[in-house]
Amino acid sequence: IVGGTAATVESHPWVAAIFWHGKSNEKVFRCGGSLISACWVLTAAHCFPDGSRAKHQRFSVSLGKNMRNETDHAVEQNFSVEEIILHDGFNNREGDFNNDIALLKLEAKHGKCAKESESVRSVCLPPPWQKLQPGVSCEIAGYGKEQQGLWYKSQFLREARVNLLADDVCRHEDYYGNMISDNMFCAGRPDWSQDACEGDSGGPLVCQVGSRLFLFGVISWGDGCAKENKPGVYTKVTNYNRWIEEKTGLSSITAG
Ligand code: 4AZ
């Protein structure tokens, strides 16, 4: 996250940290994610390049994490990954990031996955018909870089606020032109001071409707971070209610 502030996981209790485990036991932070029910995390498909779907044993998910690389056993919950489901329409070879969405099924322990606490709670999926106007302010969170070009990611969870952009603005040739599909939307600050960055992908963009927060976006891609006319690009979660329901059995009415 560029230009945001340090956050506590209690204020983003659905944030998941996805780790990859190497052959020599190293544990490497891979991506963010969002807990959408006790056993399911929604994230980005590009976090799992070439065939790593079959290697779910190499991944784990931590919930309730304030610090990326340190463990607070009192509040954290850690899970093995039982299954990685990438969207069929995500095609890495084309490099266009269309359908950049994936589901991770957490492996239950003693018949349970995530237990609700101050630090761990699922986020609601928006109903498919819910549209938001350009200009609406939403929040993003993650453990990614605080500046493009740094070699290290943030040590702490951070948050920022970004405004939704109209599609015709984001498809302007000064912005991203025809790279923005109907499965994406853009969000940024009018002064380009806050944005998602490398390591935040897979994580949440949540917006308030009425008195509740809903997961409207999955952090997906962008040209650099916090660059003028280059907003963050997000996977449009409302296009995937049917897909999520089909894969998990959750509906947006009952999820959360
Ligand atoms: C990334 O590399 C990434 N500024 C994620 C989000 C953005 C840029 C890069 C948006 O994961």
Coordinates of C-alpha atoms and ligand atoms in Angstrom, one line a residue:
I1 CA 0.0 0.0 0.0
V2 CA 1.4 3.4 -1.0
G3 CA 0.5 6.5 0.9
G4 CA -1.8 4.9 3.4
T5 CA -1.5 4.4 7.1
A6 CA -0.7 1.4 9.4
A7 CA -3.8 -0.5 10.2
T8 CA -4.8 -3.2 12.7
V9 CA -6.1 -6.4 11.5
E10 CA -9.1 -5.9 13.8
S11 CA -10.2 -3.2 11.5
H12 CA -9.8 -5.5 8.4
P13 CA -10.5 -8.9 10.1
W14 CA -11.2 -10.6 6.7
V15 CA -7.6 -9.9 5.4
A16 CA -5.7 -13.2 4.7
A17 CA -2.0 -13.6 4.1
I18 CA -1.1 -16.3 1.6
F19 CA 2.3 -17.9 1.9
W20 CA 4.3 -20.2 -0.4
H21 CA 6.5 -22.9 1.2
G22 CA 9.7 -23.8 -0.6
K23 CA 11.5 -27.1 -0.7
S24 CA 14.1 -26.0 1.9
N25 CA 11.3 -25.0 4.3
E26 CA 11.4 -21.3 3.5
K27 CA 8.1 -19.5 3.8
V28 CA 7.6 -16.6 1.4
F29 CA 4.7 -14.1 1.4
R30 CA 2.8 -14.5 -1.9
C31 CA -0.4 -12.5 -1.9
G32 CA -3.3 -11.0 0.1
G33 CA -6.8 -12.5 0.2
S34 CA -10.2 -12.0 1.8
L35 CA -12.0 -14.5 4.0
I36 CA -15.6 -14.8 2.6
S37 CA -16.7 -17.7 4.9
A38 CA -15.1 -19.9 7.5
C39 CA -13.4 -22.2 4.9
W40 CA -13.0 -20.0 1.8
V41 CA -10.6 -17.2 0.9
L42 CA -11.1 -15.1 -2.3
T43 CA -7.9 -13.9 -4.0
A44 CA -6.4 -13.2 -7.4
A45 CA -5.7 -16.0 -9.9
H46 CA -2.3 -14.5 -11.0
C47 CA -1.0 -15.3 -7.5
F48 CA -0.8 -19.0 -8.7
P49 CA 1.2 -19.0 -11.9
D50 CA 1.8 -22.0 -14.1
G51 CA 0.4 -25.1 -12.5
S52 CA 0.7 -24.1 -8.9
R53 CA -3.0 -24.9 -8.6
A54 CA -2.0 -28.5 -8.5
K55 CA 0.6 -27.7 -5.8
H56 CA -1.9 -26.6 -3.1
Q57 CA 0.3 -28.3 -0.5
R58 CA 2.9 -25.6 -1.0
F59 CA 0.6 -22.9 0.2
S60 CA -0.8 -21.8 3.6
V61 CA -3.1 -19.1 4.7
S62 CA -2.8 -16.9 7.9
L63 CA -5.7 -15.0 9.3
G64 CA -5.6 -12.3 12.0
K65 CA -2.1 -11.1 11.1
N66 CA -0.9 -7.6 12.1
M67 CA 2.7 -8.3 11.0
R68 CA 3.6 -9.9 7.8
N69 CA 6.7 -11.8 9.0
E70 CA 6.0 -12.3 12.7
T71 CA 3.5 -14.6 14.4
D72 CA 1.3 -13.7 17.2
H73 CA 0.0 -17.1 18.3
A74 CA -2.6 -15.6 20.6
V75 CA -4.6 -14.1 17.7
E76 CA -3.4 -15.7 14.4
Q77 CA -5.1 -18.7 12.8
N78 CA -3.1 -20.7 10.3
F79 CA -4.4 -23.1 7.7
S80 CA -3.2 -25.5 5.1
V81 CA -4.9 -25.1 1.7
E82 CA -7.1 -28.0 0.6
E83 CA -7.8 -26.8 -2.9
I84 CA -7.0 -23.9 -5.2
I85 CA -9.7 -23.0 -7.7
L86 CA -8.6 -20.6 -10.5
H87 CA -11.2 -19.1 -12.8
D88 CA -11.3 -21.0 -16.1
G89 CA -11.3 -17.7 -17.9
F90 CA -8.1 -16.5 -16.5
N91 CA -5.5 -17.0 -19.1
N92 CA -2.0 -16.3 -18.0
R93 CA -0.5 -16.6 -21.5
E94 CA -2.5 -13.7 -22.8
G95 CA -1.2 -11.6 -19.9
D96 CA -4.4 -9.5 -19.9
F97 CA -5.4 -10.3 -16.3
N98 CA -9.0 -10.9 -17.3
N99 CA -10.9 -13.0 -14.7
D100 CA -8.2 -12.5 -12.2
I101 CA -10.0 -14.3 -9.4
A102 CA -9.4 -17.5 -7.4
L103 CA -10.7 -19.4 -4.4
L104 CA -8.7 -21.1 -1.7
K105 CA -10.4 -23.8 0.4
L106 CA -8.9 -23.9 3.9
E107 CA -8.3 -27.3 5.4
A108 CA -10.5 -27.8 8.4
K109 CA -9.0 -28.7 11.8
H110 CA -11.3 -30.8 14.1
G111 CA -14.1 -30.1 11.6
K112 CA -13.7 -26.3 11.7
C113 CA -11.9 -23.6 9.7
A114 CA -11.7 -20.0 10.7
K115 CA -13.1 -19.2 14.1
E116 CA -14.7 -15.7 14.5
S117 CA -12.8 -13.4 16.8
E118 CA -11.8 -9.7 17.1
S119 CA -9.1 -10.4 14.5
V120 CA -10.8 -12.9 12.2
R121 CA -14.2 -12.4 10.5
S122 CA -15.5 -12.9 7.0
V123 CA -16.6 -10.1 4.7
C124 CA -19.9 -9.9 2.9
L125 CA -20.1 -10.4 -0.8
P126 CA -22.2 -7.7 -2.5
P127 CA -25.4 -8.8 -4.3
P128 CA -24.8 -9.1 -8.1
W129 CA -27.1 -6.1 -8.9
Q130 CA -25.3 -3.7 -6.5
K131 CA -23.7 -0.9 -8.6
L132 CA -21.7 1.9 -7.1
Q133 CA -21.3 5.4 -8.6
P134 CA -17.9 6.8 -9.6
G135 CA -16.4 8.8 -6.9
V136 CA -17.5 6.5 -4.1
S137 CA -14.6 6.1 -1.6
C138 CA -13.6 2.5 -0.7
E139 CA -10.8 1.1 1.4
I140 CA -8.0 -1.3 0.5
A141 CA -5.6 -3.1 2.8
G142 CA -2.5 -5.2 2.4
Y143 CA 1.1 -6.1 3.3
G144 CA 2.5 -5.0 0.0
K145 CA 5.2 -2.4 -0.9
E146 CA 4.9 1.2 0.5
Q147 CA 6.6 2.5 -2.7
Q148 CA 7.2 1.1 -6.1
G149 CA 10.8 0.0 -6.6
L150 CA 11.5 -0.8 -3.0
W151 CA 12.9 -4.4 -2.7
Y152 CA 10.9 -5.1 0.5
K153 CA 7.2 -5.3 1.3
S154 CA 5.6 -3.7 4.3
Q155 CA 6.2 -5.2 7.7
F156 CA 2.7 -4.3 8.9
L157 CA -0.8 -4.4 7.5
R158 CA -1.6 -1.0 5.9
E159 CA -4.7 0.6 4.6
A160 CA -5.6 3.3 2.2
R161 CA -8.7 4.9 0.6
V162 CA -9.3 5.1 -3.1
N163 CA -12.3 6.5 -5.1
L164 CA -14.0 4.4 -7.8
L165 CA -13.4 5.7 -11.3
A166 CA -15.8 5.7 -14.2
D167 CA -15.0 3.1 -16.9
D168 CA -14.9 5.6 -19.6
V169 CA -12.3 7.6 -17.7
C170 CA -10.2 4.5 -17.1
R171 CA -10.5 3.4 -20.7
H172 CA -9.2 6.8 -21.9
E173 CA -6.0 6.4 -23.9
D174 CA -4.1 8.4 -21.2
Y175 CA -5.2 5.8 -18.7
Y176 CA -5.4 2.1 -19.7
G177 CA -7.3 2.2 -23.1
N178 CA -8.7 -1.1 -24.1
M179 CA -6.9 -3.0 -21.3
I180 CA -9.9 -2.6 -19.0
S181 CA -12.4 -5.4 -19.5
D182 CA -15.9 -5.6 -18.2
N183 CA -14.6 -7.8 -15.4
M184 CA -12.4 -4.9 -14.0
F185 CA -12.8 -1.5 -12.5
C186 CA -10.3 1.2 -11.6
A187 CA -9.9 3.1 -8.4
G188 CA -7.5 5.8 -7.3
R189 CA -7.0 9.1 -5.5
P190 CA -7.7 12.3 -7.3
D191 CA -4.1 13.4 -6.4
W192 CA -2.7 9.9 -7.0
S193 CA -1.2 9.8 -3.5
Q194 CA -2.6 6.4 -2.4
D195 CA -2.7 3.1 -4.2
A196 CA -2.2 -0.7 -4.0
C197 CA 1.3 -1.9 -4.9
E198 CA 3.2 -5.1 -5.4
G199 CA 2.3 -7.7 -2.7
D200 CA -1.2 -6.3 -2.2
S201 CA -2.7 -8.2 -5.0
G202 CA -5.4 -10.7 -4.1
G203 CA -6.4 -8.5 -1.2
P204 CA -9.6 -6.6 -0.6
L205 CA -11.3 -3.4 -1.8
V206 CA -14.3 -2.9 0.4
C207 CA -17.0 -0.3 0.1
Q208 CA -19.8 0.7 2.5
V209 CA -23.4 0.3 1.4
G210 CA -25.9 1.3 4.1
S211 CA -24.3 0.3 7.3
R212 CA -22.3 -2.7 6.0
L213 CA -19.0 -3.2 4.3
F214 CA -19.0 -5.4 1.1
L215 CA -16.1 -6.9 -0.9
F216 CA -16.4 -5.2 -4.2
G217 CA -12.9 -5.7 -5.6
V218 CA -9.9 -8.0 -5.6
I219 CA -6.6 -6.1 -5.9
S220 CA -5.3 -7.2 -9.4
W221 CA -2.9 -5.0 -11.3
G222 CA -1.7 -1.6 -12.3
D223 CA 1.1 0.3 -14.2
G224 CA 3.3 0.9 -11.2
C225 CA 1.9 2.3 -8.0
A226 CA 0.4 5.7 -7.2
K227 CA 1.4 7.0 -10.7
E228 CA -0.5 9.8 -12.3
N229 CA -3.3 8.5 -14.6
K230 CA -2.5 4.9 -13.7
P231 CA -5.0 3.9 -11.0
G232 CA -5.2 0.5 -9.4
V233 CA -7.2 -2.1 -11.3
Y234 CA -9.5 -4.4 -9.5
T235 CA -11.5 -7.6 -10.3
K236 CA -15.2 -6.8 -10.3
V237 CA -16.5 -9.2 -7.7
T238 CA -20.2 -8.7 -8.6
N239 CA -19.5 -10.4 -11.9
Y240 CA -18.6 -13.6 -10.1
N241 CA -21.5 -14.2 -7.6
R242 CA -22.6 -17.2 -9.7
W243 CA -19.1 -18.6 -10.1
I244 CA -18.4 -18.2 -6.3
E245 CA -21.8 -19.9 -5.5
E246 CA -21.1 -22.7 -7.9
K247 CA -17.6 -23.4 -6.5
T248 CA -18.3 -22.9 -2.8
G249 CA -22.0 -23.3 -2.3
L250 CA -22.2 -19.8 -0.8
S251 CA -24.6 -17.3 -2.0
S252 CA -24.2 -13.5 -1.6
I253 CA -27.3 -13.5 0.5
T254 CA -25.9 -15.9 3.1
A255 CA -22.2 -15.2 2.8
G256 CA -20.5 -13.1 5.4
Ligands
4AZ1 C1 1.3 -6.1 -8.1 O1 2.3 -6.2 -8.7 C2 0.5 -4.8 -8.2 N1 -1.0 -0.1 -8.4 C3 -0.8 -4.7 -7.6 C4 -1.5 -3.5 -7.7 C5 -1.0 -2.5 -8.4 C6 0.2 -2.6 -9.0 C7 1.0 -3.8 -9.0 C8 -1.8 -1.2 -8.5 O2 0.8 -7.0 -7.4

